[in-house]
Amino acid sequence: MQPSSSAPGTFSRRTVLAGAAALAGTTATATAAVAAPAPRTEAVPTAAPASAADASGSGRPHAGAVVFRDVRLLGAEEATDLVVVDGRVVHGPAPRGAKVVEGGGRIALPSLVDAHIHPDKTTWGGSWVSRRPASGIADYVAQDVDLFHSQDRSVAERAYGLMAHAVTRGTRAMRAHADVAPAYGLAGVEGVAEARERLRHALDVQVVAFPQHGVVRTPGTAELLEEAARGGAVDMIGGIDPGGFDQAQDEQLDLVFGIADRHGTGVDIHLHDRDAQGLEALRGIIDRTRALSLRGKVTVSHVFCLPGLSDAELGSVAADLADLDIALTTVAPSESLVLPIARLREHGVRVGLGSDGVRDAWSPFGNADMLHRAHLLGRVTDVRLDRELVDCHEIAARGGADVMGLAHADLRPGSPADFVLVRGECLPQVVVDLPRRDLVVHGGVVVARDGEFIARDGRPGR
């Protein structure tokens, strides 16, 4: 979960993340000028993808053809027209009758991916919650439960509000962790799944059944994870610090990987444990991924045991991660706990960025804005060069897409037409200044304008 500052000696999210035991908490194409009808300000829903040849060769009208006129791809100096047919970027002139959306010289940038977020816990859009002091991990878990029962809005409504907000900030996809525990049953999973359905025109979502209260230490949790997987409500089964928090490393990992193997889901485990304990758990995850032939289906989140390793030590672990295509995610909580992203990617490890918890019982902070998270990544890693700032954006765009197994929305021909339009000078400046996302496009459809979400029926609002 995301850290917050606290007075000396106060137990907080930051101390959970940074403590010795680290208890668990929890692509660009230019197109020719286009002759088209009078400008329209709204794109239309799209159908199955069409090839570039179909789009530019026949001259027949195409449903789902849109021209985003006068945009600067990835911050290029010269503006051009971006042509989209049936949800994909295409090369060449637009089909006759294409709708037109005016870009006004704005920069077009790929939409971003939130690879790690907890929308079920949020109080976003509701009344202010005053948080109580916490003396340990058990207090946080208890406050999670209290907050859940105190809310007038359902998980589905709260999650929908936050996820729709994320869309207005340029998020194209997210991996959503939803708490599963006897205290809630599957309400978190069901609520997030309902929000996902309402947002399917605007956002791609993977749901993780996350055992925040532990798998072994909280009886009944394993059975709920099994039920969630068996019912097809989730894409992945989660876990949490099998040694440090659950204090049953082999038992937890066997349970989690067993459920995933039986039901064909992926695995995404929170690993806050540091030093030898964290590395031992990571080795256990690697061994089970290999034994069960789950290559490419496992993610480890946070992974605080990797920062600070020597090049030789990191290289040894990274070689196994790359060989088994185990992905990692970071929320860039601090300089000492952010993953060594560049070094890991040199070894071929997929690494994504996430926003973690947003205005929940753990912290009043968070905003589900992945451009802001890329900005924070730059801050905590003390970057200053343009290339470094571009890299921060890339980890939130391409990196997150890699973790979720999505095509890169890189504005190249054939790529998904998922992008944002912003006013700015260049990409590095956008990462620093965080301009408003004036237009958000998902699959060629305008899904947010001037910070307002556009629902499936085409009307603004949430």
Short mmCIF file of C-alpha atoms in Angstrom, two decimals:
data_model
loop_
_atom_site.label_atom_id
_atom_site.label_comp_id
_atom_site.label_asym_id
_atom_site.label_seq_id
_atom_site.Cartn_x
_atom_site.Cartn_y
_atom_site.Cartn_z
CA MET A 1 0.00 0.00 0.00
CA GLN A 2 1.10 3.59 -0.56
CA PRO A 3 3.05 5.26 2.27
CA SER A 4 2.17 8.43 4.09
CA SER A 5 4.28 10.59 6.33
CA SER A 6 3.95 10.42 10.08
CA ALA A 7 5.42 11.85 13.22
CA PRO A 8 8.41 10.05 14.78
CA GLY A 9 7.38 6.95 16.64
CA THR A 10 3.92 6.76 15.08
CA PHE A 11 2.88 3.52 13.39
CA SER A 12 1.81 4.33 9.83
CA ARG A 13 1.68 2.88 6.34
CA ARG A 14 5.24 4.06 5.82
CA THR A 15 6.48 2.12 8.86
CA VAL A 16 4.67 -0.97 7.63
CA LEU A 17 6.47 -0.70 4.30
CA ALA A 18 9.86 0.25 5.67
CA GLY A 19 10.02 -1.79 8.87
CA ALA A 20 12.56 -4.60 9.18
CA ALA A 21 9.87 -7.27 9.11
CA ALA A 22 7.84 -5.25 6.57
CA LEU A 23 4.56 -6.70 7.73
CA ALA A 24 2.22 -7.13 4.83
CA GLY A 25 -0.52 -4.62 4.21
CA THR A 26 -2.04 -5.35 3.23
CA THR A 27 3.57 3.17 -29.38
CA ALA A 28 3.62 6.97 -33.66
CA THR A 29 2.28 7.25 -37.12
CA ALA A 30 1.77 10.29 -39.37
CA THR A 31 -1.23 10.28 -41.70
CA ALA A 32 -2.08 12.26 -44.79
CA ALA A 33 -4.42 15.23 -44.60
CA VAL A 34 -8.01 14.08 -44.56
CA ALA A 35 -11.03 15.21 -46.55
CA ALA A 36 -13.93 14.59 -44.22
CA PRO A 37 -17.34 15.87 -43.22
CA ALA A 38 -17.75 18.79 -40.86
CA PRO A 39 -16.03 18.14 -37.52
CA ARG A 40 -17.85 16.08 -34.96
CA THR A 41 -16.82 16.11 -31.35
CA GLU A 42 -17.80 12.58 -30.43
CA ALA A 43 -16.47 9.24 -31.59
CA VAL A 44 -18.74 6.24 -31.95
CA PRO A 45 -18.50 2.76 -30.45
CA THR A 46 -16.28 0.45 -32.42
CA ALA A 47 -16.66 -3.03 -33.82
CA ALA A 48 -14.11 -5.73 -34.61
CA PRO A 49 -10.66 -4.47 -35.70
CA ALA A 50 -10.16 -3.65 -39.39
CA SER A 51 -6.88 -3.90 -41.23
CA ALA A 52 -5.06 -0.82 -42.45
CA ALA A 53 -5.55 -2.05 -46.01
CA ASP A 54 -9.30 -2.14 -45.51
CA ALA A 55 -9.23 1.31 -44.01
CA SER A 56 -7.28 3.08 -46.73
CA GLY A 57 -7.84 1.03 -49.87
CA SER A 58 -11.48 0.71 -50.74
CA GLY A 59 -12.80 4.22 -50.20
CA ARG A 60 -16.08 2.78 -48.85
CA PRO A 61 -17.62 4.24 -45.72
CA HIS A 62 -16.55 2.52 -42.53
CA ALA A 63 -18.46 2.46 -39.30
CA GLY A 64 -16.09 3.20 -36.46
CA ALA A 65 -13.67 5.37 -38.49
CA VAL A 66 -12.49 8.47 -36.64
CA VAL A 67 -9.88 11.14 -37.41
CA PHE A 68 -8.25 12.94 -34.52
CA ARG A 69 -7.18 16.07 -36.38
CA ASP A 70 -4.18 18.26 -35.63
CA VAL A 71 -2.42 16.30 -32.89
CA ARG A 72 1.27 16.05 -32.02
CA LEU A 73 2.14 12.38 -31.67
CA LEU A 74 4.28 11.78 -28.59
CA GLY A 75 5.05 15.49 -28.46
CA ALA A 76 6.42 15.82 -31.99
CA GLU A 77 6.94 19.40 -33.20
CA GLU A 78 4.69 18.97 -36.25
CA ALA A 79 1.00 18.19 -35.87
CA THR A 80 -0.70 15.54 -37.99
CA ASP A 81 -3.95 13.59 -38.17
CA LEU A 82 -4.32 10.34 -36.23
CA VAL A 83 -6.61 7.91 -38.05
CA VAL A 84 -8.49 5.18 -36.18
CA VAL A 85 -10.61 2.44 -37.74
CA ASP A 86 -12.55 0.00 -35.59
CA GLY A 87 -10.55 0.73 -32.51
CA ARG A 88 -7.07 0.50 -34.08
CA VAL A 89 -4.59 3.10 -35.28
CA VAL A 90 -4.10 2.83 -39.06
CA HIS A 91 -1.68 4.24 -41.63
CA GLY A 92 -2.84 6.32 -44.55
CA PRO A 93 -5.82 8.55 -45.31
CA ALA A 94 -9.07 8.00 -43.47
CA PRO A 95 -12.03 6.24 -45.04
CA ARG A 96 -14.71 8.41 -46.61
CA GLY A 97 -17.24 9.55 -44.05
CA ALA A 98 -14.95 9.25 -41.06
CA LYS A 99 -15.94 11.27 -38.05
CA VAL A 100 -13.56 14.04 -36.97
CA VAL A 101 -12.43 15.04 -33.51
CA GLU A 102 -10.41 18.26 -33.36
CA GLY A 103 -7.16 17.98 -31.42
CA GLY A 104 -6.20 21.64 -31.48
CA GLY A 105 -2.46 20.96 -31.58
CA ARG A 106 -2.50 18.93 -28.38
CA ILE A 107 0.02 16.20 -27.64
CA ALA A 108 -1.25 12.62 -28.12
CA LEU A 109 0.24 10.18 -25.61
CA PRO A 110 -0.45 6.50 -24.94
CA SER A 111 -2.89 5.84 -22.15
CA LEU A 112 -1.40 4.32 -19.01
CA VAL A 113 -1.87 1.07 -17.13
CA ASP A 114 -2.34 0.78 -13.39
CA ALA A 115 -0.74 -2.57 -12.61
CA HIS A 116 -1.63 -2.57 -8.91
CA ILE A 117 -4.62 -0.88 -7.24
CA HIS A 118 -7.16 -1.65 -4.47
CA PRO A 119 -10.47 -0.07 -5.59
CA ASP A 120 -12.65 -2.05 -3.20
CA LYS A 121 -11.15 -0.35 -0.14
CA THR A 122 -11.60 3.24 -1.29
CA THR A 123 -13.75 6.00 0.18
CA TRP A 124 -13.23 8.10 -2.98
CA GLY A 125 -16.18 10.38 -3.70
CA GLY A 126 -17.65 9.97 -0.23
CA SER A 127 -17.50 11.83 3.03
CA TRP A 128 -14.18 12.47 4.70
CA VAL A 129 -13.00 9.68 6.98
CA SER A 130 -10.87 10.51 10.00
CA ARG A 131 -8.41 7.72 10.53
CA ARG A 132 -7.47 6.40 13.95
CA PRO A 133 -3.96 5.66 15.20
CA ALA A 134 -2.68 2.16 14.50
CA SER A 135 -0.18 0.24 16.60
CA GLY A 136 0.30 -2.71 14.27
CA ILE A 137 -0.87 -4.59 11.22
CA ALA A 138 -3.84 -6.04 13.08
CA ASP A 139 -5.15 -2.53 13.71
CA TYR A 140 -5.06 -1.72 10.00
CA VAL A 141 -6.95 -4.89 9.14
CA ALA A 142 -9.52 -4.15 11.84
CA GLN A 143 -9.95 -0.60 10.53
CA ASP A 144 -10.46 -2.02 7.03
CA VAL A 145 -13.37 -4.01 8.40
CA ASP A 146 -14.81 -1.07 10.33
CA LEU A 147 -14.60 1.16 7.26
CA PHE A 148 -16.29 -1.48 5.11
CA HIS A 149 -19.25 -1.71 7.47
CA SER A 150 -19.51 2.06 7.97
CA GLN A 151 -19.95 2.93 4.29
CA ASP A 152 -23.41 3.85 2.95
CA ARG A 153 -22.28 3.12 -0.61
CA SER A 154 -21.67 -0.43 -1.79
CA VAL A 155 -18.28 -1.69 -2.90
CA ALA A 156 -19.58 -1.60 -6.48
CA GLU A 157 -20.47 2.11 -6.26
CA ARG A 158 -17.26 3.14 -4.53
CA ALA A 159 -15.10 1.09 -6.88
CA TYR A 160 -16.97 2.40 -9.93
CA GLY A 161 -16.44 5.99 -8.81
CA LEU A 162 -12.71 5.53 -8.38
CA MET A 163 -12.24 3.48 -11.55
CA ALA A 164 -14.23 5.99 -13.64
CA HIS A 165 -12.08 8.75 -12.17
CA ALA A 166 -8.97 6.80 -13.19
CA VAL A 167 -10.30 6.73 -16.77
CA THR A 168 -10.60 10.54 -16.77
CA ARG A 169 -6.93 10.68 -15.85
CA GLY A 170 -5.93 8.49 -18.81
CA THR A 171 -5.90 4.95 -17.42
CA ARG A 172 -6.71 2.33 -20.07
CA ALA A 173 -6.41 -0.77 -17.89
CA MET A 174 -5.88 -1.81 -14.31
CA ARG A 175 -5.24 -4.86 -12.20
CA ALA A 176 -7.61 -4.53 -9.28
CA HIS A 177 -6.96 -6.34 -6.02
CA ALA A 178 -10.16 -7.01 -4.06
CA ASP A 179 -10.07 -8.22 -0.46
CA VAL A 180 -11.30 -11.74 0.24
CA ALA A 181 -11.80 -12.64 3.89
CA PRO A 182 -14.49 -14.10 6.15
CA ALA A 183 -15.26 -10.56 7.31
CA TYR A 184 -16.52 -9.67 3.79
CA GLY A 185 -16.98 -12.96 1.98
CA LEU A 186 -16.73 -12.22 -1.74
CA ALA A 187 -18.37 -8.77 -1.55
CA GLY A 188 -15.13 -7.06 -2.63
CA VAL A 189 -14.66 -9.30 -5.65
CA GLU A 190 -18.31 -9.05 -6.65
CA GLY A 191 -18.35 -5.26 -6.27
CA VAL A 192 -15.24 -4.74 -8.37
CA ALA A 193 -16.57 -7.18 -10.99
CA GLU A 194 -19.81 -5.15 -11.18
CA ALA A 195 -17.86 -1.92 -11.62
CA ARG A 196 -15.74 -3.60 -14.31
CA GLU A 197 -18.88 -4.51 -16.26
CA ARG A 198 -20.22 -0.94 -16.11
CA LEU A 199 -16.87 0.35 -17.38
CA ARG A 200 -16.10 -2.22 -20.05
CA HIS A 201 -16.42 0.40 -22.85
CA ALA A 202 -13.71 2.50 -21.22
CA LEU A 203 -11.40 0.32 -19.15
CA ASP A 204 -9.83 -3.15 -19.25
CA VAL A 205 -9.76 -4.72 -15.79
CA GLN A 206 -8.20 -7.83 -14.29
CA VAL A 207 -9.44 -8.80 -10.82
CA VAL A 208 -7.29 -10.41 -8.14
CA ALA A 209 -8.79 -12.18 -5.13
CA PHE A 210 -6.52 -10.70 -2.46
CA PRO A 211 -6.29 -12.32 1.03
CA GLN A 212 -5.45 -9.14 2.99
CA HIS A 213 -6.08 -10.87 6.30
CA GLY A 214 -3.79 -13.79 5.46
CA VAL A 215 -4.47 -17.18 3.93
CA VAL A 216 -3.50 -19.50 6.76
CA ARG A 217 -3.82 -17.25 9.81
CA THR A 218 -7.47 -16.45 8.97
CA PRO A 219 -9.49 -19.70 8.72
CA GLY A 220 -11.99 -19.76 5.88
CA THR A 221 -9.97 -17.55 3.56
CA ALA A 222 -8.58 -20.42 1.45
CA GLU A 223 -12.10 -21.69 0.86
CA LEU A 224 -13.22 -18.22 -0.28
CA LEU A 225 -10.27 -17.98 -2.67
CA GLU A 226 -11.26 -21.37 -4.09
CA GLU A 227 -14.87 -20.24 -4.49
CA ALA A 228 -13.84 -17.04 -6.26
CA ALA A 229 -11.65 -18.96 -8.69
CA ARG A 230 -14.19 -21.70 -9.27
CA GLY A 231 -16.93 -19.17 -10.05
CA GLY A 232 -14.79 -17.40 -12.65
CA ALA A 233 -15.12 -14.06 -10.90
CA VAL A 234 -11.39 -13.42 -10.76
CA ASP A 235 -8.45 -13.55 -13.12
CA MET A 236 -5.83 -14.14 -10.47
CA ILE A 237 -5.39 -15.50 -6.96
CA GLY A 238 -3.43 -13.38 -4.55
CA GLY A 239 -1.23 -14.00 -1.55
CA ILE A 240 0.51 -11.95 1.09
CA ASP A 241 3.87 -12.26 2.84
CA PRO A 242 3.75 -16.02 3.36
CA GLY A 243 6.57 -15.92 5.91
CA GLY A 244 6.41 -12.60 7.70
CA PHE A 245 2.65 -12.11 8.01
CA ASP A 246 1.08 -15.54 7.50
CA GLN A 247 4.05 -17.26 9.16
CA ALA A 248 3.32 -20.35 7.04
CA GLN A 249 5.31 -19.93 3.86
CA ASP A 250 5.03 -23.38 2.32
CA GLU A 251 1.41 -23.87 3.36
CA GLN A 252 0.28 -20.51 1.94
CA LEU A 253 2.17 -20.86 -1.31
CA ASP A 254 0.91 -24.43 -1.78
CA LEU A 255 -2.68 -23.28 -1.22
CA VAL A 256 -2.46 -20.26 -3.52
CA PHE A 257 -0.62 -22.00 -6.34
CA GLY A 258 -2.85 -25.08 -5.98
CA ILE A 259 -6.01 -23.01 -6.47
CA ALA A 260 -4.51 -21.21 -9.47
CA ASP A 261 -3.39 -24.49 -11.02
CA ARG A 262 -6.76 -26.17 -10.55
CA HIS A 263 -8.81 -23.31 -12.00
CA GLY A 264 -6.44 -21.92 -14.63
CA THR A 265 -6.03 -18.49 -13.08
CA GLY A 266 -2.89 -16.44 -12.64
CA VAL A 267 -1.15 -15.59 -9.37
CA ASP A 268 -0.29 -12.14 -7.97
CA ILE A 269 1.34 -12.16 -4.53
CA HIS A 270 2.08 -9.15 -2.32
CA LEU A 271 5.62 -9.57 -1.00
CA HIS A 272 6.73 -6.92 1.47
CA ASP A 273 9.12 -9.18 3.40
CA ARG A 274 12.68 -7.99 3.10
CA ASP A 275 16.20 -9.42 3.16
CA ALA A 276 16.59 -13.20 3.57
CA GLN A 277 12.96 -13.80 4.48
CA GLY A 278 11.72 -12.05 1.36
CA LEU A 279 14.24 -13.80 -0.88
CA GLU A 280 13.25 -17.16 0.57
CA ALA A 281 9.60 -16.49 -0.23
CA LEU A 282 10.52 -15.29 -3.74
CA ARG A 283 12.47 -18.51 -4.28
CA GLY A 284 9.40 -20.45 -3.17
CA ILE A 285 7.30 -18.59 -5.74
CA ILE A 286 9.89 -19.27 -8.44
CA ASP A 287 10.03 -22.99 -7.58
CA ARG A 288 6.24 -23.43 -7.71
CA THR A 289 5.94 -21.46 -10.95
CA ARG A 290 8.43 -23.85 -12.50
CA ALA A 291 6.92 -27.02 -11.00
CA LEU A 292 3.37 -26.18 -12.12
CA SER A 293 4.37 -24.84 -15.54
CA LEU A 294 2.80 -21.45 -14.81
CA ARG A 295 5.30 -19.52 -16.92
CA GLY A 296 3.98 -16.07 -17.75
CA LYS A 297 1.06 -16.33 -15.30
CA VAL A 298 2.68 -15.15 -12.06
CA THR A 299 3.26 -11.65 -10.71
CA VAL A 300 4.94 -10.56 -7.49
CA SER A 301 3.99 -7.13 -6.17
CA HIS A 302 6.18 -4.72 -4.20
CA VAL A 303 9.10 -7.19 -3.75
CA PHE A 304 10.99 -5.17 -1.15
CA CYS A 305 13.70 -7.84 -0.92
CA LEU A 306 15.16 -6.84 -4.31
CA PRO A 307 16.14 -3.16 -3.87
CA GLY A 308 19.65 -2.92 -2.48
CA LEU A 309 20.90 -6.23 -3.84
CA SER A 310 24.27 -6.20 -5.55
CA ASP A 311 24.38 -6.58 -9.33
CA ALA A 312 25.49 -10.20 -8.93
CA GLU A 313 22.74 -11.06 -6.44
CA LEU A 314 20.06 -9.32 -8.47
CA GLY A 315 21.32 -10.92 -11.67
CA SER A 316 20.92 -14.40 -10.20
CA VAL A 317 17.31 -13.81 -9.14
CA ALA A 318 16.42 -11.85 -12.29
CA ALA A 319 17.64 -14.69 -14.50
CA ASP A 320 15.09 -17.03 -12.93
CA LEU A 321 12.33 -14.43 -13.06
CA ALA A 322 13.00 -13.82 -16.76
CA ASP A 323 13.28 -17.54 -17.55
CA LEU A 324 9.84 -18.16 -16.01
CA ASP A 325 8.44 -14.82 -17.21
CA ILE A 326 7.42 -13.81 -13.69
CA ALA A 327 6.32 -10.18 -13.69
CA LEU A 328 6.88 -7.63 -10.93
CA THR A 329 5.06 -4.47 -9.90
CA THR A 330 6.09 -1.47 -7.83
CA VAL A 331 4.16 1.51 -6.51
CA ALA A 332 7.34 3.57 -6.05
CA PRO A 333 6.73 4.19 -2.33
CA SER A 334 10.20 5.54 -1.56
CA GLU A 335 13.76 5.65 -2.86
CA SER A 336 14.77 2.65 -0.78
CA LEU A 337 11.76 0.48 -1.66
CA VAL A 338 11.16 1.17 -5.36
CA LEU A 339 12.23 -1.73 -7.57
CA PRO A 340 15.46 -1.35 -9.58
CA ILE A 341 13.40 -1.16 -12.76
CA ALA A 342 16.13 -0.46 -15.31
CA ARG A 343 18.34 -3.28 -14.02
CA LEU A 344 15.46 -5.76 -13.99
CA ARG A 345 14.36 -4.84 -17.51
CA GLU A 346 17.93 -5.34 -18.74
CA HIS A 347 17.49 -8.95 -17.66
CA GLY A 348 14.17 -9.22 -19.52
CA VAL A 349 11.89 -9.01 -16.47
CA ARG A 350 8.46 -7.42 -17.00
CA VAL A 351 7.93 -4.56 -14.53
CA GLY A 352 4.80 -2.44 -14.12
CA LEU A 353 3.79 0.56 -12.01
CA GLY A 354 0.69 0.89 -9.86
CA SER A 355 -1.10 3.38 -7.63
CA ASP A 356 -1.89 0.99 -4.75
CA GLY A 357 -4.42 2.12 -2.15
CA VAL A 358 -6.48 5.27 -2.67
CA ARG A 359 -8.06 7.16 0.23
CA ASP A 360 -8.75 4.09 2.34
CA ALA A 361 -8.35 3.05 5.95
CA TRP A 362 -4.60 2.86 5.53
CA SER A 363 -4.03 6.39 4.24
CA PRO A 364 -5.89 9.56 3.23
CA PHE A 365 -3.61 9.90 0.18
CA GLY A 366 -3.78 8.51 -3.37
CA ASN A 367 -5.62 9.63 -6.52
CA ALA A 368 -5.54 6.74 -9.08
CA ASP A 369 -3.78 9.07 -11.55
CA MET A 370 -1.06 7.07 -13.26
CA LEU A 371 0.55 10.13 -14.84
CA HIS A 372 0.96 11.46 -11.31
CA ARG A 373 2.40 8.08 -10.28
CA ALA A 374 4.94 8.32 -13.13
CA HIS A 375 5.76 11.78 -11.78
CA LEU A 376 6.24 10.31 -8.30
CA LEU A 377 8.47 7.58 -9.70
CA GLY A 378 10.69 10.30 -11.12
CA ARG A 379 10.71 12.14 -7.81
CA VAL A 380 11.65 9.17 -5.62
CA THR A 381 14.37 8.04 -8.05
CA ASP A 382 15.71 11.62 -8.36
CA VAL A 383 15.64 11.79 -12.17
CA ARG A 384 16.44 15.01 -14.07
CA LEU A 385 17.23 14.08 -17.69
CA ASP A 386 14.57 14.08 -20.42
CA ARG A 387 15.28 10.43 -21.25
CA GLU A 388 14.75 9.48 -17.63
CA LEU A 389 11.41 11.29 -17.48
CA VAL A 390 10.30 9.56 -20.67
CA ASP A 391 11.29 6.25 -19.07
CA CYS A 392 9.00 6.99 -16.11
CA HIS A 393 6.09 7.43 -18.52
CA GLU A 394 7.07 4.30 -20.43
CA ILE A 395 7.02 2.10 -17.33
CA ALA A 396 3.47 3.25 -16.68
CA ALA A 397 2.45 2.65 -20.30
CA ARG A 398 4.41 -0.22 -21.84
CA GLY A 399 5.51 -1.72 -18.52
CA GLY A 400 2.01 -2.03 -17.14
CA ALA A 401 0.72 -3.39 -20.46
CA ASP A 402 3.44 -6.04 -20.37
CA VAL A 403 2.44 -7.10 -16.86
CA MET A 404 -1.23 -7.41 -17.85
CA GLY A 405 -0.48 -9.08 -21.19
CA LEU A 406 -1.93 -6.21 -23.25
CA ALA A 407 -0.82 -4.87 -26.63
CA HIS A 408 1.17 -1.66 -26.40
CA ALA A 409 -0.94 1.43 -27.11
CA ASP A 410 2.05 3.14 -28.74
CA LEU A 411 0.20 5.00 -31.56
CA ARG A 412 1.76 2.78 -34.21
CA PRO A 413 -0.36 1.27 -37.01
CA GLY A 414 -2.27 -1.71 -35.65
CA SER A 415 -2.02 -0.68 -32.02
CA PRO A 416 -5.09 -0.14 -29.84
CA ALA A 417 -6.38 3.42 -30.11
CA ASP A 418 -5.97 4.12 -26.41
CA PHE A 419 -4.52 7.60 -25.90
CA VAL A 420 -4.91 10.96 -24.21
CA LEU A 421 -4.71 14.50 -25.59
CA VAL A 422 -3.02 17.12 -23.40
CA ARG A 423 -1.68 20.63 -23.81
CA GLY A 424 2.08 20.80 -23.42
CA GLU A 425 5.48 21.29 -24.96
CA CYS A 426 6.97 17.79 -24.84
CA LEU A 427 6.60 14.47 -23.03
CA PRO A 428 9.16 15.16 -20.26
CA GLN A 429 7.41 18.43 -19.46
CA VAL A 430 4.05 16.64 -19.31
CA VAL A 431 5.42 14.17 -16.75
CA VAL A 432 6.63 17.05 -14.60
CA ASP A 433 3.70 19.48 -14.96
CA LEU A 434 0.80 16.99 -15.03
CA PRO A 435 -1.56 18.92 -17.34
CA ARG A 436 -5.26 18.12 -17.47
CA ARG A 437 -6.16 15.18 -19.68
CA ASP A 438 -8.42 17.10 -22.10
CA LEU A 439 -9.52 14.04 -24.05
CA VAL A 440 -9.25 10.35 -23.17
CA VAL A 441 -9.80 7.79 -25.94
CA HIS A 442 -10.27 4.04 -25.45
CA GLY A 443 -10.56 1.81 -28.51
CA GLY A 444 -11.15 4.89 -30.65
CA VAL A 445 -14.05 6.06 -28.45
CA VAL A 446 -13.92 9.29 -26.47
CA VAL A 447 -14.51 8.16 -22.89
CA ALA A 448 -13.61 11.36 -21.02
CA ARG A 449 -13.50 15.03 -21.90
CA ASP A 450 -12.17 17.91 -19.79
CA GLY A 451 -11.98 15.68 -16.73
CA GLU A 452 -15.55 14.38 -17.07
CA PHE A 453 -16.21 10.68 -17.57
CA ILE A 454 -18.52 9.71 -20.46
CA ALA A 455 -20.73 6.74 -19.63
CA ARG A 456 -21.64 3.94 -22.01
CA ASP A 457 -24.78 5.76 -23.14
CA GLY A 458 -22.63 8.71 -24.26
CA ARG A 459 -23.68 11.08 -21.48
CA PRO A 460 -21.23 12.80 -19.17
CA GLY A 461 -21.22 11.76 -15.58
CA ARG A 462 -20.66 8.79 -13.37
#
